[in-house]
mmCIF file of C-alpha atoms in Angstrom:
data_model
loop_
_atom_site.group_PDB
_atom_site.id
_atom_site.type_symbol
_atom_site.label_atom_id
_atom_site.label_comp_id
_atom_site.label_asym_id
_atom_site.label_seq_id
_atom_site.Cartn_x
_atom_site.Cartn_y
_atom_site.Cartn_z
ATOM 1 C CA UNK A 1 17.842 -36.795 26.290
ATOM 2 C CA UNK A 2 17.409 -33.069 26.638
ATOM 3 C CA UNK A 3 14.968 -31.164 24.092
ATOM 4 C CA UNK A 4 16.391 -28.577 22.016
ATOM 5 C CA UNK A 5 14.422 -25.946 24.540
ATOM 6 C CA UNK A 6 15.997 -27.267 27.994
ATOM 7 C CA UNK A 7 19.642 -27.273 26.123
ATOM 8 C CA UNK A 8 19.857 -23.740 25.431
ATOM 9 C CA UNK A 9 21.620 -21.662 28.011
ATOM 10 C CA UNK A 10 20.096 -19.727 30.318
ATOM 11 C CA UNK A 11 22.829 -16.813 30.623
ATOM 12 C CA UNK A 12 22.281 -13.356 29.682
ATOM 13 C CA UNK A 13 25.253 -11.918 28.866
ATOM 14 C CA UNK A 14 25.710 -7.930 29.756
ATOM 15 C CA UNK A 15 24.919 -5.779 26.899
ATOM 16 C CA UNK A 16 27.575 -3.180 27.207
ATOM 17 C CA UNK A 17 26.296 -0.611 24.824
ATOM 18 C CA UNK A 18 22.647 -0.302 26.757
ATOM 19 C CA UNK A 19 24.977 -0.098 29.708
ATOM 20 C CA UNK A 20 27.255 3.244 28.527
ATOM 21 C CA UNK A 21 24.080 4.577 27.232
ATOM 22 C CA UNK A 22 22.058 4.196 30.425
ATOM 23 C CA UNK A 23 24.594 5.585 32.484
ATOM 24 C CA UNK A 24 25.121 8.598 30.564
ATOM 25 C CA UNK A 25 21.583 9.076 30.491
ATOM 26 C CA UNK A 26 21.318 9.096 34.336
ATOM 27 C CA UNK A 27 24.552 11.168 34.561
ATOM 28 C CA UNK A 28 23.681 13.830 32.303
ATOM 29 C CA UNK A 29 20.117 14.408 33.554
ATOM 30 C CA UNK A 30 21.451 15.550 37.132
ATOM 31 C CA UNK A 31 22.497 18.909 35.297
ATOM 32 C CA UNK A 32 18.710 18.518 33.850
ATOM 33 C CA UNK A 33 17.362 18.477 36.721
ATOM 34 C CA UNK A 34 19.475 21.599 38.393
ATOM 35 C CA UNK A 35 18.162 23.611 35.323
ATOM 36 C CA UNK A 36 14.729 22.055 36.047
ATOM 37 C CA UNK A 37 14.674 23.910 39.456
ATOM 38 C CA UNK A 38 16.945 27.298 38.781
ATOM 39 C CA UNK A 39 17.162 27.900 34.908
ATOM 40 C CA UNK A 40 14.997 26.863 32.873
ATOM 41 C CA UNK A 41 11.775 28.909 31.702
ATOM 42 C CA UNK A 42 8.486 27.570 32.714
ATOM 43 C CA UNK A 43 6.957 26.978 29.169
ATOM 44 C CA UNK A 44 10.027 24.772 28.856
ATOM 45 C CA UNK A 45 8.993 22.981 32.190
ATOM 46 C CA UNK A 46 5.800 22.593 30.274
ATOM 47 C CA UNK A 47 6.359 21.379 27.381
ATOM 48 C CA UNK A 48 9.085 18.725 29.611
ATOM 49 C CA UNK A 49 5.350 17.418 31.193
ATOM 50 C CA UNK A 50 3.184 17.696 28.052
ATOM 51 C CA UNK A 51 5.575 15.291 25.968
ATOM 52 C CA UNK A 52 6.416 12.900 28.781
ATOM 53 C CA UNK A 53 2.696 12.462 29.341
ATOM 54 C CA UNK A 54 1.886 12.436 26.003
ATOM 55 C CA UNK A 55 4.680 9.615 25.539
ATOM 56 C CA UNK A 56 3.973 7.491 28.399
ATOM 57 C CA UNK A 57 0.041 7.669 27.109
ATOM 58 C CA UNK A 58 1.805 6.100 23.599
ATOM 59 C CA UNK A 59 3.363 3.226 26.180
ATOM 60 C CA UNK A 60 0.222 2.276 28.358
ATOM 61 C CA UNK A 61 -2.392 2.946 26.042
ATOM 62 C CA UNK A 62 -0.452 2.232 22.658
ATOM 63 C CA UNK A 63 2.017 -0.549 22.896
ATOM 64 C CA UNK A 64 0.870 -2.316 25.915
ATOM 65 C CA UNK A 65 -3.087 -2.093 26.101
ATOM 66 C CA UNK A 66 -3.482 -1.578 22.993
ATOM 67 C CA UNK A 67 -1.136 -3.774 20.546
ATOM 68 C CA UNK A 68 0.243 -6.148 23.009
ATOM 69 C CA UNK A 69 -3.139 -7.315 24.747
ATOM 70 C CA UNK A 70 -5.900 -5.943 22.486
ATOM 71 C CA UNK A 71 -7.620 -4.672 25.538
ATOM 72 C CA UNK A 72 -9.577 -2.930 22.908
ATOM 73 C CA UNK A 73 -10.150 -1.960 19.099
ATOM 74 C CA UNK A 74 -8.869 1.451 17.735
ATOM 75 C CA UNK A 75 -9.930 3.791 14.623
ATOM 76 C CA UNK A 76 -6.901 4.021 11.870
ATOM 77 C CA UNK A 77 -6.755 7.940 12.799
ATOM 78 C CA UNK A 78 -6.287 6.851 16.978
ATOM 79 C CA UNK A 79 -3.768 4.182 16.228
ATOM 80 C CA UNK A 80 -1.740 6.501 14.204
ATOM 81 C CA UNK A 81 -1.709 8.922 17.520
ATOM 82 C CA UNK A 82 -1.007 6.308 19.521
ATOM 83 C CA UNK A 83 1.761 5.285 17.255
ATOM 84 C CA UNK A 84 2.941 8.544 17.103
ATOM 85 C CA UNK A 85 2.844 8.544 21.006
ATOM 86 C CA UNK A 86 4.861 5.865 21.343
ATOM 87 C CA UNK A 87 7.263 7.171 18.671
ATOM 88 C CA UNK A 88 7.997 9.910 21.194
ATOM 89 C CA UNK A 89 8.538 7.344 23.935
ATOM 90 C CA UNK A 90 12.080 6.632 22.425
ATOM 91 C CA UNK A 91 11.294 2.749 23.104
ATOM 92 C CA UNK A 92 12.138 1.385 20.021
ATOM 93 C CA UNK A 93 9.056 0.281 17.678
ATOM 94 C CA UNK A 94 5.967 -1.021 18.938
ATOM 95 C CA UNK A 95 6.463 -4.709 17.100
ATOM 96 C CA UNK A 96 9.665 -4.677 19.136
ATOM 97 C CA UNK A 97 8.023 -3.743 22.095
ATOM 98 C CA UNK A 98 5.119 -5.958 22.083
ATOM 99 C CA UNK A 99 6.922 -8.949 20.522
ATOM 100 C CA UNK A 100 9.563 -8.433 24.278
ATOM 101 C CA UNK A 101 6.517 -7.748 25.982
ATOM 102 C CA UNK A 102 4.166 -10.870 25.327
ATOM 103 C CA UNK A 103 7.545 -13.098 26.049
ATOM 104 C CA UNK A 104 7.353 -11.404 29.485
ATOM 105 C CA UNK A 105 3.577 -12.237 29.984
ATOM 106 C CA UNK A 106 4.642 -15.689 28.295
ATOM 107 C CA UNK A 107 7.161 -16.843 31.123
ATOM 108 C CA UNK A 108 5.853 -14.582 34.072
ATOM 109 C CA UNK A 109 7.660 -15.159 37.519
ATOM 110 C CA UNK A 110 9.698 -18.347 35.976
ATOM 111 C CA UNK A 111 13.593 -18.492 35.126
ATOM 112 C CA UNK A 112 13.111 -17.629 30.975
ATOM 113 C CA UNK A 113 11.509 -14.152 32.274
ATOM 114 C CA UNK A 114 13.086 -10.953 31.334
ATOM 115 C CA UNK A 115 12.138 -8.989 33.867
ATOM 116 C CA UNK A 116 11.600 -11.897 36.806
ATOM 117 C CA UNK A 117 9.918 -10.169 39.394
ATOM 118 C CA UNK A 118 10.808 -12.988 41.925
ATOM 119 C CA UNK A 119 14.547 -11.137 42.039
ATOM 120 C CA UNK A 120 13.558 -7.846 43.016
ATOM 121 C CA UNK A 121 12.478 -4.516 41.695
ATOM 122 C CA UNK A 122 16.295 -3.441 41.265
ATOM 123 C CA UNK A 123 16.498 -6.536 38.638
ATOM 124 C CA UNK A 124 12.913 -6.195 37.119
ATOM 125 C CA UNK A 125 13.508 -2.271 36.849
ATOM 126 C CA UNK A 126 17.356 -1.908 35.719
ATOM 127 C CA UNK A 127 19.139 -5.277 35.205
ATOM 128 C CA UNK A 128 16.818 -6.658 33.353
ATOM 129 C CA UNK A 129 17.790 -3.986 30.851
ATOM 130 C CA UNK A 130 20.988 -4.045 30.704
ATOM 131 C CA UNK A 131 21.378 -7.320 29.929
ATOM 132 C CA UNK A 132 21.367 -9.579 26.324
ATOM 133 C CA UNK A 133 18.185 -12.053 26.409
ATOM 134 C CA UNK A 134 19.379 -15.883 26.899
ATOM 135 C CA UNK A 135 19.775 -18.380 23.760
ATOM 136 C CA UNK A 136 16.515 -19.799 25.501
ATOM 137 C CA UNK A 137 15.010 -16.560 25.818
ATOM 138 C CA UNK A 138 15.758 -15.731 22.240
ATOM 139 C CA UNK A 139 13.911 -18.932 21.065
ATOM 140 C CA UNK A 140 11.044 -18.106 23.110
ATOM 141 C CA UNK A 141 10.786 -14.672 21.862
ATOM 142 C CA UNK A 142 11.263 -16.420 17.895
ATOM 143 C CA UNK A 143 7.909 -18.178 18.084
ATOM 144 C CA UNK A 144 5.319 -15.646 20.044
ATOM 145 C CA UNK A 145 2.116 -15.067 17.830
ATOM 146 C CA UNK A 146 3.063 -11.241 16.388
ATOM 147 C CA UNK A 147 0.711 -12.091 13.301
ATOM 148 C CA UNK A 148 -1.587 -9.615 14.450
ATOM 149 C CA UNK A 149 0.874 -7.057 14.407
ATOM 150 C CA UNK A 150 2.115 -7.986 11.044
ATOM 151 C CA UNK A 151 -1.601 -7.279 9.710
ATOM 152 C CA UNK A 152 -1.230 -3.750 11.037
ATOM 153 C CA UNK A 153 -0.400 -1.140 8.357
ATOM 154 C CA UNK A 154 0.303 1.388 11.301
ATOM 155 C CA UNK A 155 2.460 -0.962 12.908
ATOM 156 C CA UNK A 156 4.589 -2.238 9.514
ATOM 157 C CA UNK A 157 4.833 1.429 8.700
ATOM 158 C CA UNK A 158 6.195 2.542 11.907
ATOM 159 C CA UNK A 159 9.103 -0.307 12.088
ATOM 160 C CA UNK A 160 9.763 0.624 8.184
ATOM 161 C CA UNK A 161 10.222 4.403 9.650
ATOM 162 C CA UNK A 162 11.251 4.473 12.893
ATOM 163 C CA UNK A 163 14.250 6.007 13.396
ATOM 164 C CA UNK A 164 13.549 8.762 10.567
ATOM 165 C CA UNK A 165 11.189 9.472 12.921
ATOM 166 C CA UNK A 166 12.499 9.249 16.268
ATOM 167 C CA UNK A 167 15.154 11.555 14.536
ATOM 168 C CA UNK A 168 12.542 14.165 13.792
ATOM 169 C CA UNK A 169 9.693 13.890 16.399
ATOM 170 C CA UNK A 170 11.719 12.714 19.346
ATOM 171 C CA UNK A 171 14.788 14.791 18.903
ATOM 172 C CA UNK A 172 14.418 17.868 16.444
ATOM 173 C CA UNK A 173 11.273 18.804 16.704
ATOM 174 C CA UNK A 174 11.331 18.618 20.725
ATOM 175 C CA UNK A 175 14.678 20.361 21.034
ATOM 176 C CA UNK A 176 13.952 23.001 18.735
ATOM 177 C CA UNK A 177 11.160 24.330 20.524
ATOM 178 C CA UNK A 178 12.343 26.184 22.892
ATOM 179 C CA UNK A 179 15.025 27.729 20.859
ATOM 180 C CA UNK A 180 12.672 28.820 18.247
ATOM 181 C CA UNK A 181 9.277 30.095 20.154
ATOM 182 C CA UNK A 182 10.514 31.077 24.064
ATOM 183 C CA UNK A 183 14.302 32.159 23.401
ATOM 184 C CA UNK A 184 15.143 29.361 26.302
ATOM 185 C CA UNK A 185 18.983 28.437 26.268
ATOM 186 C CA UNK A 186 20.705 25.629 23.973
ATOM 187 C CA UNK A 187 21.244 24.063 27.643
ATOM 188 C CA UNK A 188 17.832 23.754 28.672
ATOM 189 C CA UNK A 189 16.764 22.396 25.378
ATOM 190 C CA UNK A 190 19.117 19.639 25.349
ATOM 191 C CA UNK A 191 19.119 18.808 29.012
ATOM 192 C CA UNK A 192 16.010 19.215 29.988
ATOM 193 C CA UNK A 193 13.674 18.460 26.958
ATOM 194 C CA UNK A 194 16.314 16.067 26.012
ATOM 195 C CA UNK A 195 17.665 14.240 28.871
ATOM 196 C CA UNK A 196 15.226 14.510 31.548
ATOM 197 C CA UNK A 197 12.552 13.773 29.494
ATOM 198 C CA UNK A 198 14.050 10.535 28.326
ATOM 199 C CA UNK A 199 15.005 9.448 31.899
ATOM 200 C CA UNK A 200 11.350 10.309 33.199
ATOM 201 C CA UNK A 201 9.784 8.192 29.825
ATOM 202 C CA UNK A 202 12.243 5.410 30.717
ATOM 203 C CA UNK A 203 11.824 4.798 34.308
ATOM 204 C CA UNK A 204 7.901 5.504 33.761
ATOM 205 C CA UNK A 205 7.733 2.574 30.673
ATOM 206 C CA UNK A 206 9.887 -0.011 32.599
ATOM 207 C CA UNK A 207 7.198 0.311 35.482
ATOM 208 C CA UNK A 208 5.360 -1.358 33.318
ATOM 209 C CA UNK A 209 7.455 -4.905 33.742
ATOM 210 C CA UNK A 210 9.082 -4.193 37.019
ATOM 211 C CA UNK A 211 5.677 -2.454 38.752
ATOM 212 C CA UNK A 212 4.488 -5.681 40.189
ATOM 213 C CA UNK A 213 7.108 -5.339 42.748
ATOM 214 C CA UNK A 214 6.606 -1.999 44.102
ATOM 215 C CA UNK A 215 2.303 -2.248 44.308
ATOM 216 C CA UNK A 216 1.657 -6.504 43.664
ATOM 217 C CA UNK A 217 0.912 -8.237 46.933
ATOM 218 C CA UNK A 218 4.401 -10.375 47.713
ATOM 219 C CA UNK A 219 3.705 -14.209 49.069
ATOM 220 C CA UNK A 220 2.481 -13.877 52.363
ATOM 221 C CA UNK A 221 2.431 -10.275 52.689
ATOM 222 C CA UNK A 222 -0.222 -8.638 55.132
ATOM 223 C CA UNK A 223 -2.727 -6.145 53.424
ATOM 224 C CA UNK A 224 -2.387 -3.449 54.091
ATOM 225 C CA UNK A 225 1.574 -3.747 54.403
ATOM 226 C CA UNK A 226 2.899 -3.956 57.987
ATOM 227 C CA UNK A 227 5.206 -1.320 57.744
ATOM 228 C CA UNK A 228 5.184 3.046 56.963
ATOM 229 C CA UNK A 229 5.403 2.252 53.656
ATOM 230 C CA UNK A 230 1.809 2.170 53.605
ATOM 231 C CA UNK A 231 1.918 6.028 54.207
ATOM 232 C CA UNK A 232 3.359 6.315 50.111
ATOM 233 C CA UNK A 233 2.392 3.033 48.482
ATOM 234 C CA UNK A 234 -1.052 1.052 48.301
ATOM 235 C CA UNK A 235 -0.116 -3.040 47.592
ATOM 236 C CA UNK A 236 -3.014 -4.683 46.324
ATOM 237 C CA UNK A 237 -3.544 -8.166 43.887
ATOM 238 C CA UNK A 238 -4.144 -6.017 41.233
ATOM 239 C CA UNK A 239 -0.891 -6.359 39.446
ATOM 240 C CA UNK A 240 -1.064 -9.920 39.725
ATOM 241 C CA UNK A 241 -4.206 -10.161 38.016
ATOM 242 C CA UNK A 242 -2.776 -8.351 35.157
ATOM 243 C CA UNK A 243 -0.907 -11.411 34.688
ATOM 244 C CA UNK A 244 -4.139 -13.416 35.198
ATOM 245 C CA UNK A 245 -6.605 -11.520 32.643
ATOM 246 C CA UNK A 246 -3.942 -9.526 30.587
ATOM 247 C CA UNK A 247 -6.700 -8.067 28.230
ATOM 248 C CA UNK A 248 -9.035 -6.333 30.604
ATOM 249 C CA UNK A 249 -8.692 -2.324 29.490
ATOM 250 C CA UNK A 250 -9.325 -1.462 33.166
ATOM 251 C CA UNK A 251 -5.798 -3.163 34.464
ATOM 252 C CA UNK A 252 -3.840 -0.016 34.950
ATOM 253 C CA UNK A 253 -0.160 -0.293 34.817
ATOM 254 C CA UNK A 254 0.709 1.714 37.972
ATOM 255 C CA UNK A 255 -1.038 -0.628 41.283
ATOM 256 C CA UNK A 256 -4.646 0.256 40.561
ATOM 257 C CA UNK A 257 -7.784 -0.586 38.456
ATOM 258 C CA UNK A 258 -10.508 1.204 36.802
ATOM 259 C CA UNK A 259 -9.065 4.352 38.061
ATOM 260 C CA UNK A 260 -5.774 5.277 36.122
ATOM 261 C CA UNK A 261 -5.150 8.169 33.345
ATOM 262 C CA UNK A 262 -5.298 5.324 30.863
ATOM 263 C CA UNK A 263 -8.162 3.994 31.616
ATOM 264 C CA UNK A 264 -9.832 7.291 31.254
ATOM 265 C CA UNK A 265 -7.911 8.301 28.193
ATOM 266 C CA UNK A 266 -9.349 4.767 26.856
ATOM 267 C CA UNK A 267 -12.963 5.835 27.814
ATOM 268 C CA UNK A 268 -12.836 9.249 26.399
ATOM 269 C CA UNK A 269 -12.004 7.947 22.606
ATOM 270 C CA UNK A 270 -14.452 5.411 23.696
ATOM 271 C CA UNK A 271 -17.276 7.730 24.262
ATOM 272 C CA UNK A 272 -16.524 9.346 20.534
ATOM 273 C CA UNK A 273 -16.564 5.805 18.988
ATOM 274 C CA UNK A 274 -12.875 5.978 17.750
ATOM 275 C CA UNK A 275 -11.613 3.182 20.694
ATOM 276 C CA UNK A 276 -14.668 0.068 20.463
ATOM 277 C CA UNK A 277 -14.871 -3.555 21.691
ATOM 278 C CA UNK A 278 -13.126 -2.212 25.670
ATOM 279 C CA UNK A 279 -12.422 -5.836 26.809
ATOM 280 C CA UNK A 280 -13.086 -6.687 30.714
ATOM 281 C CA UNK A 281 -14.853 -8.744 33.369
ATOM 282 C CA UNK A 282 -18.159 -7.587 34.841
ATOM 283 C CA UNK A 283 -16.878 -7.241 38.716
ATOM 284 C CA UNK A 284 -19.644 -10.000 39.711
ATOM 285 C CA UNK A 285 -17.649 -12.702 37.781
ATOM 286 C CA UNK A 286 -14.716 -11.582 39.223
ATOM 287 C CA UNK A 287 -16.425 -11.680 42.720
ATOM 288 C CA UNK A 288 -17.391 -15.529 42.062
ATOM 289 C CA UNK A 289 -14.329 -16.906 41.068
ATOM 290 C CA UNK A 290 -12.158 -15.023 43.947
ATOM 291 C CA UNK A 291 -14.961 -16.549 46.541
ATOM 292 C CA UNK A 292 -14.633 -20.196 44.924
ATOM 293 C CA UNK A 293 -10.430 -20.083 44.881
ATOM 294 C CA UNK A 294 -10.977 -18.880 48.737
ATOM 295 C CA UNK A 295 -13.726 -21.782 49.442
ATOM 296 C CA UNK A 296 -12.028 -24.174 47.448
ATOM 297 C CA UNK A 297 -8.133 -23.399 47.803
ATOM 298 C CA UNK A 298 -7.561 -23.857 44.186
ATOM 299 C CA UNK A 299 -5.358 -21.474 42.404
ATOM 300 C CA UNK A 300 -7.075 -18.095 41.065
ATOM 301 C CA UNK A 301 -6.353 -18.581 37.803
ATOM 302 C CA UNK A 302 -8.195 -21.574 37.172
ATOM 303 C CA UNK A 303 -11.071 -20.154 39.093
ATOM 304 C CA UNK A 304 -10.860 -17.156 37.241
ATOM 305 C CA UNK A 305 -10.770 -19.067 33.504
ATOM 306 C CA UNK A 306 -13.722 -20.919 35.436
ATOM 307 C CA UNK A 307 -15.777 -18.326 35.686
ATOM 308 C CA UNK A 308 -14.968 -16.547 31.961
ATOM 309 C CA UNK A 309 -15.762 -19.782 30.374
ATOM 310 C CA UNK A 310 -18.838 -20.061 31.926
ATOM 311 C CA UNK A 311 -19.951 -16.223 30.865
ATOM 312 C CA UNK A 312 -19.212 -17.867 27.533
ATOM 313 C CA UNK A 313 -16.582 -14.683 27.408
ATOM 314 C CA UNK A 314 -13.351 -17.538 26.465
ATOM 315 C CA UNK A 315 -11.861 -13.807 25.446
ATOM 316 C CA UNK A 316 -12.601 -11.320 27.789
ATOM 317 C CA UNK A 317 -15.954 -9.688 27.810
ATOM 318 C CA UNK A 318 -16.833 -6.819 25.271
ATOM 319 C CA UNK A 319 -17.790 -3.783 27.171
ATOM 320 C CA UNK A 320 -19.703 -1.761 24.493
ATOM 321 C CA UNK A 321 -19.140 1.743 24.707
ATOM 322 C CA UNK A 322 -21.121 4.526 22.222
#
């Protein structure tokens, strides 16, 4: 007799509506980007960089290192930034975000996966999306742990508000500017700060799910890759052991570690006390447990939970910064 879990279907329907509104997102942003190189004034160009960065800062740092692992603690005056940050992402709320997020991390590289890396970056990166989670998928999501995130006044304030503020901070605000303090055209404000930004936010968040495939290591795969592709991209294991120790701070969302705009941002706020408790593994742990998988052909992960639990560290070290 099958449980109630194994019953459910595994078929994601399409979601049409994501589907017309990705597509005219893409569409429209090729004008964007021919005002981007022969009409539109540069302190529109930089104000284009300043809020994507700013916004993708509110994804890496906010919603995923911060809420969805707790790579680290944050004052109430940095979450509300961060918040704010991801506000101007135009990702939906962060309890959204996280709560689709953690279901990810929950089924990694099996069939109940939203964004199965297994079926290529293509799926992971723009499929995945346009696609209605599974009635199994939809069950899984129901019971992941969010009570964290329901204990966040930040968090329960921001899903009570969102799209009063998305209205103002993602689209008046943004699209004004331009019109109001350079005398830029009504085209470059709504093209450029409106849809190029959001495709460059978009494509730059879903790299957060579907990166794995573009820097992770594939089964079997030489390192450095065989092939010129080594010439643009660096693989390494370093996505994968995202997956493996999902709270370290240092876990950067774009191939490397210890080394990303993230990570910094994360050690500046550090270094004024506002972001405490920076979760990782001291790199001789690390060391030890990739030496005992290689001597003893177990899997990593269990070396890896191995050597935490013997740094009596069962959740992530505490790197104390200030």
């Amino acid at each position: 007799m099958e449980s109630e879990g194994t019953s459910l279907s595994k078929v994601r329907e399409a979601n049409w509506p994501a589907v017309l509104f990705f597509i005219h997102i893409h569409l429209l942003s090729f004008y964007g980007i021919w005002l981007v190189i022969f009409e539109a004034k540069w302190m529109t160009l930089l104000l284009l960089v300043v809020l994507s960065l700013v916004a993708v800062l509110g994804v890496t740092a906010g919603a995923h290192r911060l809420w969805a692992h707790g790579a680290y603690k944050a004052s109430t005056g940095l979450r509300i930034a961060l918040m704010i940050f991801q506000t101007l992402a135009g990702q939906g709320t962060i309890y959204d975000w996280v709560q689709y997020h953690r279901l990810h991390h929950a089924t990694f590289a099996t069939d109940a996966d939203p964004f199965d890396y297994r079926r290529g970056f293509g799926y992971a990166h723009v499929i995945a999306r346009l696609r209605k989670l599974s009635p199994l998928q939809e069950k899984l999501k129901s019971e992941i742990d969010m009570s964290d995130l329901d204990n966040d006044p930040v968090v329960v304030f921001q899903s009570k508000a969102y799209w009063i503020m998305y209205g103002i901070l993602f689209v008046l605000l943004p699209l004004n500017a331009p019109l109001e303090y350079w005398n830029d055209s009504i085209l470059s404000a709504v093209f450029v700060i409106g849809f190029v930004r959001y495709l460059v936010i978009l494509h730059a968040s879903w790299l957060v799910e579907s990166g794995i495939c573009v820097w992770g290591l594939q089964p079997g795969e030489k390192c450095p890759p065989d092939s010129n592709w080594l010439f643009i991209l660096t693989k390494t294991f370093w996505p994968h052991y995202h997956y493996m120790m999902p709270y370290d701070y240092k876990s950067d969302e774009y191939g490397t570690y210890d080394s990303g705009c993230t990570t910094a941002f994360i050690r500046v706020w550090a270094a004024l006390n506002l972001a405490t408790d920076l979760k990782t593994i001291d790199t001789p742990v690390l060391q030890k447990a990739l030496a005992e998988a290689a001597k003893s052909k177990r899997p990593i992960q269990t070396c890896l939970d191995e050597a935490v639990s013997k740094q009596s560290l069962p959740a992530g070290h505490y790197l104390q910064r200030g």
